[in-house]
Amino acid sequence: IAMGLSCNPDLLIADEPTTALDVTTQAQIMDLMLKLAAERDTAVLLITHDLGVVAGFCDTVQRMYARGIVESGTVDDISHNPQHPYTWGLLGSMTRLDDAHQTRLHSIAGAPPSVIDLPVGCRFRPRCEFATEICARVLPKLRPAGKEGQFAACHHADELDLKTLSVRLEDRDAVRQGEVAS
């Protein structure tokens, strides 16, 4: 961290800075890095797989899947109002300390695609329970979805109610049968 900030950069890229550290050390490293960055007016681009670190230390997030951004917005918006099935799946696979009911965790079906042989259309389609025919043909573009400033690359973001981890009843059959217009 000291070496990265020693030349007073405008941007510090921190690639997995907390990997293999215990939670206490993670918090200390992140606190120090963000304190030093704030003192030097340096932006921080954090690259991490640790959603807990993202939730605790970031303002905005760009969720990536198979070499592309699938969702973008504030950490709060994406955590509480996901607009992409991949984000929905990630959140459903995580334990929550505030979950008094101890909700059953779910895994995302299938395996990620090879980044050298990506599927045609939506890259998440082979694992998505909401995929339809258009998903097999057209790679979705990042577009406004959910709250203001939130974006998702999903053909069906407007029809899916991922906030409650379900599909709206009036749209469920249409989505599954591929009848929803793109």
Short mmCIF file of C-alpha atoms in Angstrom, two decimals:
data_model
loop_
_atom_site.label_atom_id
_atom_site.label_comp_id
_atom_site.label_asym_id
_atom_site.label_seq_id
_atom_site.Cartn_x
_atom_site.Cartn_y
_atom_site.Cartn_z
CA ILE A 1 0.00 0.00 0.00
CA ALA A 2 2.80 2.39 0.92
CA MET A 3 4.59 1.76 -2.39
CA GLY A 4 1.38 2.26 -4.34
CA LEU A 5 0.65 5.58 -2.66
CA SER A 6 4.26 6.85 -2.50
CA CYS A 7 4.06 8.71 -5.82
CA ASN A 8 0.67 10.30 -4.98
CA PRO A 9 -1.33 8.70 -7.80
CA ASP A 10 -4.79 9.90 -8.82
CA LEU A 11 -5.93 6.26 -8.85
CA LEU A 12 -4.81 3.30 -6.72
CA ILE A 13 -5.70 -0.10 -8.18
CA ALA A 14 -5.91 -2.64 -5.36
CA ASP A 15 -6.19 -6.17 -6.75
CA GLU A 16 -7.36 -8.60 -4.03
CA PRO A 17 -5.56 -6.72 -1.20
CA THR A 18 -7.25 -8.79 1.52
CA THR A 19 -6.86 -12.30 0.09
CA ALA A 20 -5.83 -14.92 2.67
CA LEU A 21 -6.11 -12.46 5.57
CA ASP A 22 -8.27 -12.96 8.65
CA VAL A 23 -11.27 -10.63 9.05
CA THR A 24 -9.56 -8.38 11.62
CA THR A 25 -6.48 -7.89 9.44
CA GLN A 26 -8.71 -7.32 6.38
CA ALA A 27 -10.47 -4.49 8.19
CA GLN A 28 -7.17 -2.96 9.32
CA ILE A 29 -5.71 -3.07 5.79
CA MET A 30 -8.84 -1.62 4.22
CA ASP A 31 -9.14 1.12 6.86
CA LEU A 32 -5.49 2.09 6.39
CA MET A 33 -5.69 2.06 2.60
CA LEU A 34 -8.86 4.16 2.50
CA LYS A 35 -7.53 6.60 5.14
CA LEU A 36 -4.30 7.15 3.21
CA ALA A 37 -6.17 7.45 -0.09
CA ALA A 38 -8.52 10.06 1.39
CA GLU A 39 -5.60 12.07 2.81
CA ARG A 40 -3.98 12.12 -0.65
CA ASP A 41 -7.24 12.63 -2.59
CA THR A 42 -6.65 9.34 -4.42
CA ALA A 43 -9.47 7.24 -5.86
CA VAL A 44 -9.35 3.50 -5.13
CA LEU A 45 -10.36 0.80 -7.61
CA LEU A 46 -10.82 -2.37 -5.56
CA ILE A 47 -10.77 -5.69 -7.39
CA THR A 48 -12.06 -8.46 -5.14
CA HIS A 49 -14.18 -11.59 -4.88
CA ASP A 50 -14.96 -10.81 -1.23
CA LEU A 51 -18.50 -9.42 -1.15
CA GLY A 52 -18.15 -8.67 2.56
CA VAL A 53 -15.23 -6.33 1.88
CA VAL A 54 -17.24 -4.67 -0.91
CA ALA A 55 -20.24 -4.19 1.39
CA GLY A 56 -18.11 -2.79 4.20
CA PHE A 57 -15.78 -0.47 2.34
CA CYS A 58 -17.11 0.48 -1.10
CA ASP A 59 -19.61 3.06 -2.32
CA THR A 60 -20.25 1.75 -5.82
CA VAL A 61 -19.77 -1.64 -7.44
CA GLN A 62 -19.35 -3.05 -10.93
CA ARG A 63 -20.33 -6.73 -10.78
CA MET A 64 -18.51 -8.76 -13.44
CA TYR A 65 -19.19 -12.16 -14.96
CA ALA A 66 -17.26 -13.84 -17.79
CA ARG A 67 -15.24 -10.76 -18.83
CA GLY A 68 -18.15 -8.32 -18.76
CA ILE A 69 -19.96 -5.99 -16.38
CA VAL A 70 -23.42 -7.40 -15.66
CA GLU A 71 -24.55 -4.91 -13.00
CA SER A 72 -23.50 -1.48 -11.80
CA GLY A 73 -24.71 0.82 -9.04
CA THR A 74 -24.32 1.69 -5.40
CA VAL A 75 -23.45 -1.12 -3.02
CA ASP A 76 -26.74 -0.59 -1.16
CA ASP A 77 -28.88 -0.64 -4.32
CA ILE A 78 -27.25 -3.76 -5.73
CA SER A 79 -27.26 -5.56 -2.36
CA HIS A 80 -30.91 -4.78 -1.58
CA ASN A 81 -32.37 -4.54 -5.09
CA PRO A 82 -30.41 -6.79 -7.47
CA GLN A 83 -31.27 -6.41 -11.15
CA HIS A 84 -29.21 -9.22 -12.65
CA PRO A 85 -29.74 -12.96 -12.02
CA TYR A 86 -26.00 -13.44 -11.32
CA THR A 87 -26.10 -10.88 -8.50
CA TRP A 88 -29.30 -12.50 -7.23
CA GLY A 89 -27.54 -15.88 -7.22
CA LEU A 90 -24.49 -14.53 -5.39
CA LEU A 91 -26.62 -12.93 -2.70
CA GLY A 92 -28.65 -16.13 -2.30
CA SER A 93 -25.47 -18.11 -1.69
CA MET A 94 -24.22 -15.93 1.18
CA THR A 95 -24.98 -16.21 4.87
CA ARG A 96 -26.37 -13.10 6.52
CA LEU A 97 -25.76 -12.21 10.14
CA ASP A 98 -29.16 -10.48 10.34
CA ASP A 99 -31.08 -13.56 9.12
CA ALA A 100 -32.98 -14.77 12.19
CA HIS A 101 -34.75 -17.44 10.11
CA GLN A 102 -31.48 -18.99 8.89
CA THR A 103 -32.68 -19.03 5.30
CA ARG A 104 -31.39 -21.97 3.27
CA LEU A 105 -28.45 -21.02 1.06
CA HIS A 106 -28.57 -21.71 -2.66
CA SER A 107 -25.80 -22.30 -5.16
CA ILE A 108 -25.75 -21.07 -8.74
CA ALA A 109 -26.32 -24.07 -11.01
CA GLY A 110 -23.66 -25.12 -13.51
CA ALA A 111 -20.13 -23.84 -13.95
CA PRO A 112 -18.74 -20.56 -15.28
CA PRO A 113 -17.87 -20.61 -18.99
CA SER A 114 -14.33 -20.73 -20.30
CA VAL A 115 -13.19 -17.16 -20.90
CA ILE A 116 -11.55 -18.30 -24.15
CA ASP A 117 -14.76 -19.93 -25.41
CA LEU A 118 -17.62 -17.71 -24.24
CA PRO A 119 -21.20 -18.68 -25.14
CA VAL A 120 -23.10 -16.77 -27.82
CA GLY A 121 -25.64 -14.35 -26.38
CA CYS A 122 -25.84 -13.75 -22.67
CA ARG A 123 -22.78 -15.23 -20.99
CA PHE A 124 -24.78 -16.13 -17.89
CA ARG A 125 -27.53 -17.88 -19.90
CA PRO A 126 -26.33 -21.48 -19.37
CA ARG A 127 -26.68 -20.97 -15.60
CA CYS A 128 -29.72 -18.67 -15.53
CA GLU A 129 -33.11 -20.02 -14.56
CA PHE A 130 -34.80 -17.07 -16.29
CA ALA A 131 -33.06 -17.44 -19.68
CA THR A 132 -35.18 -17.34 -22.82
CA GLU A 133 -34.56 -17.62 -26.55
CA ILE A 134 -33.31 -14.03 -26.93
CA CYS A 135 -30.68 -14.72 -24.28
CA ALA A 136 -29.22 -17.44 -26.53
CA ARG A 137 -28.89 -15.03 -29.48
CA VAL A 138 -28.13 -11.53 -28.21
CA LEU A 139 -25.51 -10.36 -25.71
CA PRO A 140 -27.43 -7.91 -23.48
CA LYS A 141 -26.07 -4.40 -23.11
CA LEU A 142 -25.75 -2.58 -19.80
CA ARG A 143 -28.87 -0.40 -19.48
CA PRO A 144 -30.78 1.43 -16.74
CA ALA A 145 -32.59 -0.97 -14.40
CA GLY A 146 -33.87 -0.67 -10.87
CA LYS A 147 -33.08 2.55 -9.07
CA GLU A 148 -31.63 5.69 -10.64
CA GLY A 149 -27.93 5.15 -11.32
CA GLN A 150 -28.31 1.37 -11.35
CA PHE A 151 -27.63 -0.61 -14.55
CA ALA A 152 -27.93 -4.26 -15.56
CA ALA A 153 -27.02 -6.30 -18.63
CA CYS A 154 -30.12 -8.52 -18.69
CA HIS A 155 -32.85 -8.78 -21.32
CA HIS A 156 -35.43 -9.41 -18.60
CA ALA A 157 -34.39 -7.02 -15.82
CA ASP A 158 -37.69 -5.14 -16.14
CA GLU A 159 -39.77 -8.31 -15.75
CA LEU A 160 -37.84 -9.92 -12.90
CA ASP A 161 -38.45 -8.94 -9.28
CA LEU A 162 -35.15 -10.12 -7.88
CA LYS A 163 -35.45 -7.94 -4.80
CA THR A 164 -37.81 -10.50 -3.33
CA LEU A 165 -35.94 -13.33 -5.07
CA SER A 166 -38.95 -14.19 -7.19
CA VAL A 167 -40.55 -13.41 -10.51
CA ARG A 168 -43.69 -11.29 -10.46
CA LEU A 169 -46.61 -13.68 -10.79
CA GLU A 170 -48.07 -11.92 -13.84
CA ASP A 171 -44.78 -12.23 -15.75
CA ARG A 172 -43.51 -15.62 -14.56
CA ASP A 173 -45.02 -17.80 -17.29
CA ALA A 174 -44.20 -15.32 -20.06
CA VAL A 175 -40.55 -15.11 -18.98
CA ARG A 176 -40.16 -18.89 -18.81
CA GLN A 177 -41.81 -19.38 -22.22
CA GLY A 178 -39.75 -16.66 -23.91
CA GLU A 179 -42.76 -14.47 -24.66
CA VAL A 180 -41.36 -11.31 -23.11
CA ALA A 181 -40.32 -8.74 -25.71
CA SER A 182 -36.76 -7.54 -25.54
#
